[in-house]
């Protein structure tokens, strides 16, 4: 039997460029993507200790009218039809027509930070089941995933050599190398992670049925990556873990350096951008180059600015895993900066865009997005899509002088539970969401909004759908496991 170990995971990299990635046993000699009745050879894009990773691509033009089309496909391995881990041998995806408004789904935080949370969650994949039902009723054109597509935090307890390393004092940790025993253990950990975490029947079907784009966040590496002291980030063990996580992210989420949407195929970052049915999709890589002093390198900034200069029409959807508009942690951060416990709080405080070391970059990003929004037509929307914080919400950046707005939608998590009531009360007590002004003239106002039919913060697992309505508003609907049905029209 020709079995797939991971996938298929469907993707899109340009207006008509559809792709697929999957892994097989190492003895497979040839793989083919049979899509829309046409057979195309796949190429090897990487390998893991027990598998070969393959990628395929196909140009599929949109139908000329207002109706789309369904395109079916199969994978063949050495001439035999392949079967995924859930027993499927055939899949299909929807290509919207040229005159049709696309429908997007967006989700993040697709996993659990610890096993206790999983055991306490009655139906871990409920929202994937809901997405499957929604997709069957009215197909999604594109699935955007904004970080933490899987959780690698168990690496510290699952890898024997890392358990031993954890027990060392700080100086010994920094001087210890990732030895020949540790390295294959780390590699096999990430291999198993990808082979086991995307196997839920509904989740695997959606990843194979809705073309997706993905950008990573810290849990795709491990909790808090990039917000540790420089000497720890630069240590041999941390760097080997990062490079291994990066290899797997590149193969399965970016679908290799052959990805046509990457802004710079030779860079250390994975920022990408492309246009799709009247929308510009732009993803910021806020992890590959993150330190306590920066979120994005000067090279990534140059690539982003150059790309934004080409975006002169259409709506703009920007993926930023950590929210740009959110509650302010800066006062709490300043208190802990004066204590010996700062390092323990890096994930909660130093990760945020409003952390004191990142405020300048945040202002630069906001100004660039506002400038781009002003250059495009007033009726074209700019929306930042974020996750990370395990609640849903919406905020707005309003440039009154230029008469433009940038909205931000947070959807989190599609699997990870929201904070408990006690945890949320603690967050509320340690933060604030007062209106913020970004300039001296107070022309740029940043504030949180309240979705319709909901509290201001949606403390329930969720994903969002986005579609332009007949009223020319981009309707955001949080698909939540809570009793409310939150929505908001972006004007």
XYZ file of C-alpha atoms in Angstrom:
491
model
C 0.000 0.000 0.000
C 1.264 3.483 -0.900
C 0.867 5.459 2.323
C 1.466 9.124 3.063
C 3.193 9.971 6.337
C 2.246 13.683 6.350
C -0.342 15.341 4.156
C -1.351 16.096 1.593
C -1.193 19.777 2.591
C -2.569 22.044 -0.113
C -1.188 25.536 -0.727
C -1.361 28.577 -2.968
C 1.506 30.912 -3.880
C 0.043 33.248 -6.515
C -3.219 34.090 -8.249
C -3.343 30.744 -10.080
C -0.390 28.828 -8.544
C -1.637 25.922 -6.445
C 0.761 23.597 -4.666
C 0.831 20.436 -2.569
C 3.313 18.923 -0.137
C 3.424 15.477 1.493
C 5.892 12.940 2.825
C 6.376 9.263 2.045
C 8.589 6.345 2.989
C 12.183 6.766 1.843
C 11.994 3.896 -0.653
C 9.443 5.707 -2.878
C 11.147 6.451 -6.187
C 8.598 8.711 -7.888
C 5.580 10.783 -6.821
C 2.908 12.385 -9.004
C 0.121 14.887 -8.421
C -2.925 13.947 -10.474
C -4.993 17.138 -10.425
C -7.969 17.992 -12.613
C -7.278 14.934 -14.743
C -3.682 15.955 -15.500
C -0.667 14.160 -14.068
C 2.317 16.227 -12.972
C 5.566 14.867 -11.488
C 6.479 16.011 -7.971
C 9.987 16.879 -6.851
C 11.830 16.115 -3.640
C 11.900 19.203 -1.399
C 13.474 17.655 1.702
C 13.869 14.608 3.886
C 13.445 13.479 7.494
C 14.990 10.473 9.291
C 12.255 8.139 8.029
C 10.684 9.931 5.065
C 11.080 11.827 1.812
C 9.192 15.123 1.432
C 7.693 15.889 -1.979
C 6.166 19.001 -3.501
C 4.026 19.568 -6.568
C 2.679 22.663 -8.300
C 0.010 23.376 -10.865
C -1.370 26.497 -12.540
C -5.162 26.521 -12.433
C -6.970 29.440 -14.030
C -10.136 30.766 -12.441
C -13.403 30.306 -14.349
C -14.389 33.464 -16.219
C -17.825 33.809 -14.647
C -19.162 34.374 -11.142
C -19.168 30.677 -10.296
C -16.101 28.726 -9.293
C -15.204 25.117 -9.867
C -14.222 22.129 -7.800
C -10.948 20.456 -8.739
C -10.302 16.897 -7.575
C -6.892 15.325 -7.126
C -4.965 12.240 -6.076
C -1.363 11.436 -5.203
C 0.398 8.549 -6.903
C 3.517 6.904 -5.511
C 5.453 4.707 -7.931
C 2.291 4.541 -10.022
C 0.009 3.473 -7.165
C -2.742 5.711 -5.699
C -1.640 6.920 -2.253
C -3.670 6.743 0.948
C -3.443 9.280 3.771
C -3.435 8.381 7.456
C -7.235 8.677 7.578
C -7.775 6.274 4.691
C -8.558 8.857 2.002
C -7.334 8.422 -1.565
C -8.951 11.449 -3.224
C -9.438 15.098 -2.323
C -10.844 18.245 -3.934
C -10.481 22.014 -3.601
C -12.485 25.017 -4.770
C -11.240 27.593 -7.273
C -13.390 30.772 -7.129
C -14.533 32.371 -10.358
C -13.065 35.656 -11.569
C -16.332 37.432 -10.790
C -16.740 35.798 -7.388
C -15.817 37.249 -4.022
C -13.435 34.808 -2.276
C -14.116 33.573 1.235
C -11.221 33.292 3.673
C -10.811 31.341 6.885
C -8.179 32.361 9.429
C -6.975 30.461 12.484
C -4.041 30.135 14.844
C -2.863 28.278 17.960
C -3.575 24.810 16.603
C -2.559 22.670 19.558
C -1.965 22.485 23.298
C 0.866 23.961 25.326
C 0.663 21.012 27.738
C -1.100 17.674 28.070
C -3.174 18.806 31.041
C -5.008 21.303 28.815
C -5.664 18.585 26.240
C -7.095 16.221 28.860
C -9.375 18.977 30.188
C -10.726 19.817 26.722
C -13.852 17.803 25.949
C -13.642 18.006 22.146
C -10.179 19.240 21.120
C -10.939 19.488 17.390
C -14.502 20.814 17.556
C -13.733 23.909 15.480
C -12.034 21.880 12.745
C -15.248 19.864 12.576
C -17.189 23.114 12.274
C -14.863 24.329 9.520
C -15.392 21.056 7.679
C -19.177 21.505 7.866
C -18.968 25.161 6.797
C -16.660 24.284 3.899
C -19.062 21.581 2.705
C -21.921 24.121 2.694
C -20.009 27.038 1.114
C -16.366 26.320 0.212
C -13.518 28.493 1.436
C -11.142 29.887 -1.168
C -8.099 30.190 1.101
C -7.083 29.150 4.618
C -4.744 31.563 6.402
C -2.887 30.202 9.424
C -1.121 32.763 11.553
C 1.173 30.850 13.871
C 1.536 27.937 16.281
C 0.308 25.464 13.679
C 1.589 22.860 16.124
C 3.102 22.980 19.611
C 6.688 21.826 20.153
C 6.904 22.717 23.865
C 7.174 19.059 24.906
C 10.666 18.940 23.358
C 12.164 19.654 26.802
C 10.605 16.540 28.346
C 10.477 14.248 25.288
C 14.131 14.409 24.200
C 16.332 12.509 26.704
C 19.486 14.518 26.009
C 17.593 17.784 26.529
C 16.272 16.558 29.876
C 19.889 16.144 30.978
C 20.836 19.522 29.493
C 17.977 21.212 31.381
C 19.486 20.107 34.709
C 22.758 21.935 34.039
C 23.641 25.322 35.483
C 23.463 28.270 33.078
C 27.205 28.404 32.360
C 27.312 24.704 31.526
C 24.262 25.050 29.283
C 25.947 27.803 27.319
C 29.168 25.866 26.876
C 27.587 22.476 26.063
C 27.299 21.590 22.375
C 24.480 19.749 20.643
C 26.307 16.436 20.440
C 25.944 13.498 18.070
C 23.443 11.834 20.412
C 21.277 14.909 20.960
C 21.023 15.956 17.317
C 19.180 12.901 15.924
C 16.875 12.925 18.964
C 15.860 16.512 18.178
C 15.396 15.699 14.486
C 13.183 12.703 15.294
C 11.151 14.807 17.743
C 10.122 17.304 15.042
C 9.544 14.525 12.541
C 7.127 12.826 14.942
C 5.497 16.180 15.732
C 4.518 16.755 12.104
C 3.550 13.130 11.567
C 1.188 13.032 14.562
C -0.254 16.522 15.166
C -2.094 17.035 11.873
C -3.839 13.655 11.866
C -7.286 14.570 13.214
C -9.769 13.523 10.467
C -11.384 16.960 10.093
C -8.128 18.902 10.380
C -6.310 16.711 7.861
C -9.236 16.968 5.441
C -9.269 20.771 5.658
C -5.488 21.008 5.150
C -5.903 18.830 2.062
C -9.046 20.610 0.786
C -8.494 24.353 1.342
C -5.378 25.951 -0.171
C -3.454 27.399 2.750
C -0.675 29.807 3.624
C 1.099 29.540 6.962
C 3.459 31.707 8.995
C 5.059 30.416 12.154
C 5.147 31.679 15.735
C 7.107 30.602 18.791
C 5.380 27.283 19.547
C 6.309 25.978 16.085
C 9.852 26.139 17.533
C 9.214 26.138 21.288
C 7.536 28.515 23.718
C 9.099 31.986 23.798
C 11.625 31.546 20.989
C 13.322 34.862 20.246
C 12.502 36.458 23.593
C 15.333 34.860 25.570
C 18.658 36.530 26.439
C 21.082 36.729 23.513
C 23.637 34.363 25.025
C 21.003 31.629 25.395
C 19.558 32.223 21.915
C 23.044 31.963 20.479
C 24.003 28.814 22.370
C 24.765 25.717 20.344
C 21.840 23.715 21.728
C 19.267 26.485 21.176
C 20.574 27.100 17.682
C 20.436 23.440 16.712
C 16.836 23.206 17.949
C 15.956 26.354 15.994
C 17.625 25.199 12.777
C 15.824 21.840 13.006
C 12.432 23.458 13.653
C 13.173 25.826 10.765
C 13.908 22.908 8.422
C 10.552 21.276 9.183
C 8.661 24.573 8.990
C 10.210 25.245 5.589
C 9.311 21.796 4.249
C 5.741 21.448 5.503
C 4.422 24.979 6.106
C 6.323 27.098 3.569
C 6.544 24.135 1.159
C 10.276 24.695 0.478
C 12.409 27.569 -0.783
C 10.819 26.983 -4.184
C 7.774 28.873 -2.803
C 7.045 31.547 -5.416
C 5.600 34.012 -2.894
C 8.724 34.401 -0.724
C 9.958 37.986 -0.774
C 13.582 36.815 -0.738
C 14.375 33.144 -1.361
C 17.957 33.549 -0.086
C 17.178 35.382 3.163
C 17.062 34.024 6.704
C 13.410 35.033 7.026
C 10.261 33.638 5.371
C 8.214 36.791 4.786
C 5.993 36.317 1.749
C 3.434 38.200 -0.298
C 1.185 37.638 -3.318
C -2.135 38.721 -4.777
C -5.228 36.541 -4.855
C -8.637 37.514 -6.288
C -8.415 41.222 -5.484
C -6.612 40.742 -2.171
C -2.954 41.215 -1.317
C -1.704 38.662 1.204
C 1.399 39.723 3.161
C 2.951 37.636 5.949
C 5.521 39.026 8.368
C 8.095 36.589 9.724
C 8.292 37.677 13.350
C 10.250 34.638 14.601
C 13.191 33.790 12.341
C 15.141 36.922 13.265
C 13.589 37.881 16.595
C 15.726 38.868 19.559
C 15.042 40.914 22.662
C 16.132 43.960 20.624
C 14.366 43.376 17.287
C 11.444 41.591 15.679
C 12.524 41.844 12.028
C 15.981 42.428 10.561
C 16.880 45.341 8.306
C 16.881 42.910 5.361
C 13.302 41.865 6.054
C 12.258 45.474 6.526
C 13.756 46.362 3.154
C 11.926 43.471 1.498
C 8.619 44.410 3.166
C 8.896 48.073 2.200
C 9.773 47.176 -1.397
C 6.801 44.803 -1.545
C 4.383 47.344 -0.064
C 5.489 49.815 -2.725
C 4.108 47.398 -5.341
C 0.724 47.129 -3.587
C -1.229 49.925 -5.220
C -4.730 48.455 -5.419
C -6.892 45.792 -3.833
C -7.473 44.898 -0.188
C -4.508 44.053 2.048
C -4.458 41.215 4.590
C -1.350 41.227 6.794
C -0.382 38.224 8.914
C 1.305 39.225 12.178
C 1.277 36.320 14.625
C 1.501 38.530 17.718
C -1.127 41.315 17.806
C 0.001 44.812 16.867
C -3.132 46.255 18.491
C -3.844 44.764 21.900
C -3.859 45.406 25.611
C -0.825 47.271 26.958
C 1.622 45.220 29.061
C 4.283 47.949 29.277
C 3.587 49.050 32.873
C 3.763 45.471 34.131
C 6.919 44.915 32.082
C 8.571 47.972 33.652
C 7.822 46.624 37.129
C 9.390 43.243 36.406
C 12.402 44.815 34.698
C 13.448 45.910 38.184
C 13.176 42.402 39.645
C 15.345 39.258 39.383
C 12.432 37.341 37.827
C 12.429 39.083 34.432
C 13.663 36.023 32.521
C 10.687 33.928 33.628
C 8.305 36.458 32.045
C 9.897 36.778 28.612
C 7.157 34.841 26.836
C 4.331 36.850 28.380
C 5.835 40.317 28.189
C 8.860 40.543 25.896
C 6.993 38.843 23.029
C 4.490 41.656 22.595
C 4.819 44.412 19.990
C 4.244 46.945 22.798
C 7.253 45.691 24.782
C 9.523 48.703 25.299
C 12.274 47.292 23.032
C 9.834 46.749 20.153
C 7.760 49.929 20.282
C 9.857 51.681 17.642
C 9.447 48.811 15.168
C 5.745 48.701 15.923
C 5.381 52.414 15.138
C 7.366 51.928 11.927
C 5.073 49.099 10.825
C 1.936 51.068 11.612
C 3.162 54.128 9.700
C 4.071 51.968 6.681
C 0.644 50.309 6.628
C -1.137 53.647 6.973
C 0.940 55.122 4.160
C 0.076 52.168 1.938
C -3.618 52.389 2.866
C -3.642 56.084 1.919
C -2.123 55.298 -1.485
C -4.842 52.774 -2.299
C -8.490 53.668 -2.811
C -10.402 54.670 0.298
C -12.859 51.782 -0.070
C -10.102 49.162 -0.047
C -9.548 47.537 3.336
C -6.380 46.903 5.320
C -6.679 44.182 7.964
C -3.986 42.737 10.218
C -4.684 39.109 11.162
C -3.193 37.978 14.464
C -3.402 35.182 17.034
C -1.162 34.117 19.941
C -3.212 35.421 22.893
C -5.913 32.686 23.020
C -8.866 35.054 22.763
C -10.677 36.815 19.913
C -10.982 40.592 19.517
C -10.800 43.480 17.073
C -9.008 46.826 17.151
C -8.496 49.781 14.837
C -5.732 52.229 13.933
C -7.378 55.434 12.705
C -5.312 58.051 10.883
C -7.642 61.027 11.062
C -5.345 63.348 9.088
C -5.319 61.070 6.031
C -8.768 59.618 6.572
C -7.695 55.952 6.532
C -8.012 53.013 8.924
C -6.180 49.772 9.553
C -8.185 47.158 11.425
C -6.771 44.225 13.300
C -8.593 40.951 13.888
C -7.387 38.466 16.495
C -8.503 34.844 16.231
C -7.042 32.416 18.747
C -7.030 29.549 19.239
C -8.645 27.082 16.934
C -7.555 24.258 19.270
C -5.800 25.838 22.264
C -8.235 26.705 25.078
C -8.819 30.296 26.138
C -7.595 31.585 29.525
C -9.599 30.479 32.515
C -11.748 33.110 34.177
C -9.159 33.524 36.942
C -6.296 33.807 34.421
C -8.232 36.385 32.414
C -8.958 38.454 35.516
C -5.211 38.452 36.175
C -4.469 39.603 32.619
C -7.064 42.353 32.879
C -5.599 43.522 36.184
C -2.031 43.632 34.838
C -2.848 45.393 31.555
C -5.044 48.125 30.108
C -6.723 48.887 26.784
C -6.908 52.656 27.014
C -6.986 54.539 23.713
C -3.458 55.130 22.447
C -2.166 58.012 20.324
C 0.866 57.355 18.146
C 1.789 60.952 17.304
C 2.072 64.292 19.054
C -0.862 65.795 17.179
C -2.994 62.817 18.239
C -4.059 62.241 14.645
C -3.275 58.502 14.829
C -5.621 56.888 17.335
C -5.399 53.196 18.304
C -8.251 51.572 20.186
C -10.050 48.304 20.803
C -13.545 47.801 19.394
C -16.393 45.522 20.452
C -17.717 42.894 18.017
C -21.457 42.680 17.473
C -23.327 40.173 19.672
C -20.328 39.675 21.921
C -18.249 40.908 24.794
C -15.239 42.998 23.769
C -12.951 39.985 24.248
C -14.100 36.573 23.015
C -12.903 34.152 25.664
C -13.676 30.984 23.741
C -11.867 28.968 21.096
C -12.519 30.343 17.621
C -11.534 30.834 14.009
C -12.718 33.645 11.753
C -14.179 33.903 8.284
C -13.753 36.957 6.065
C -15.883 37.846 3.060
C -16.828 41.076 1.323
C -20.568 41.630 1.566
C -22.963 43.225 -0.910
C -22.768 46.315 1.339
C -19.036 46.620 0.439
C -18.059 45.839 4.028
C -15.580 43.093 4.816
C -17.520 40.957 7.259
C -15.522 39.289 10.024
C -17.334 36.400 11.698
C -15.804 34.578 14.655
C -16.812 30.922 14.521
C -16.748 30.237 18.236
C -17.561 27.340 20.537
C -19.181 29.862 22.892
C -22.846 30.804 22.944
C -22.279 34.140 21.156
C -21.976 34.631 17.399
C -19.559 37.576 17.191
C -19.180 39.545 13.970
C -17.889 42.919 12.788
C -18.138 44.784 9.474
C -14.854 46.421 8.452
C -15.662 49.565 6.466
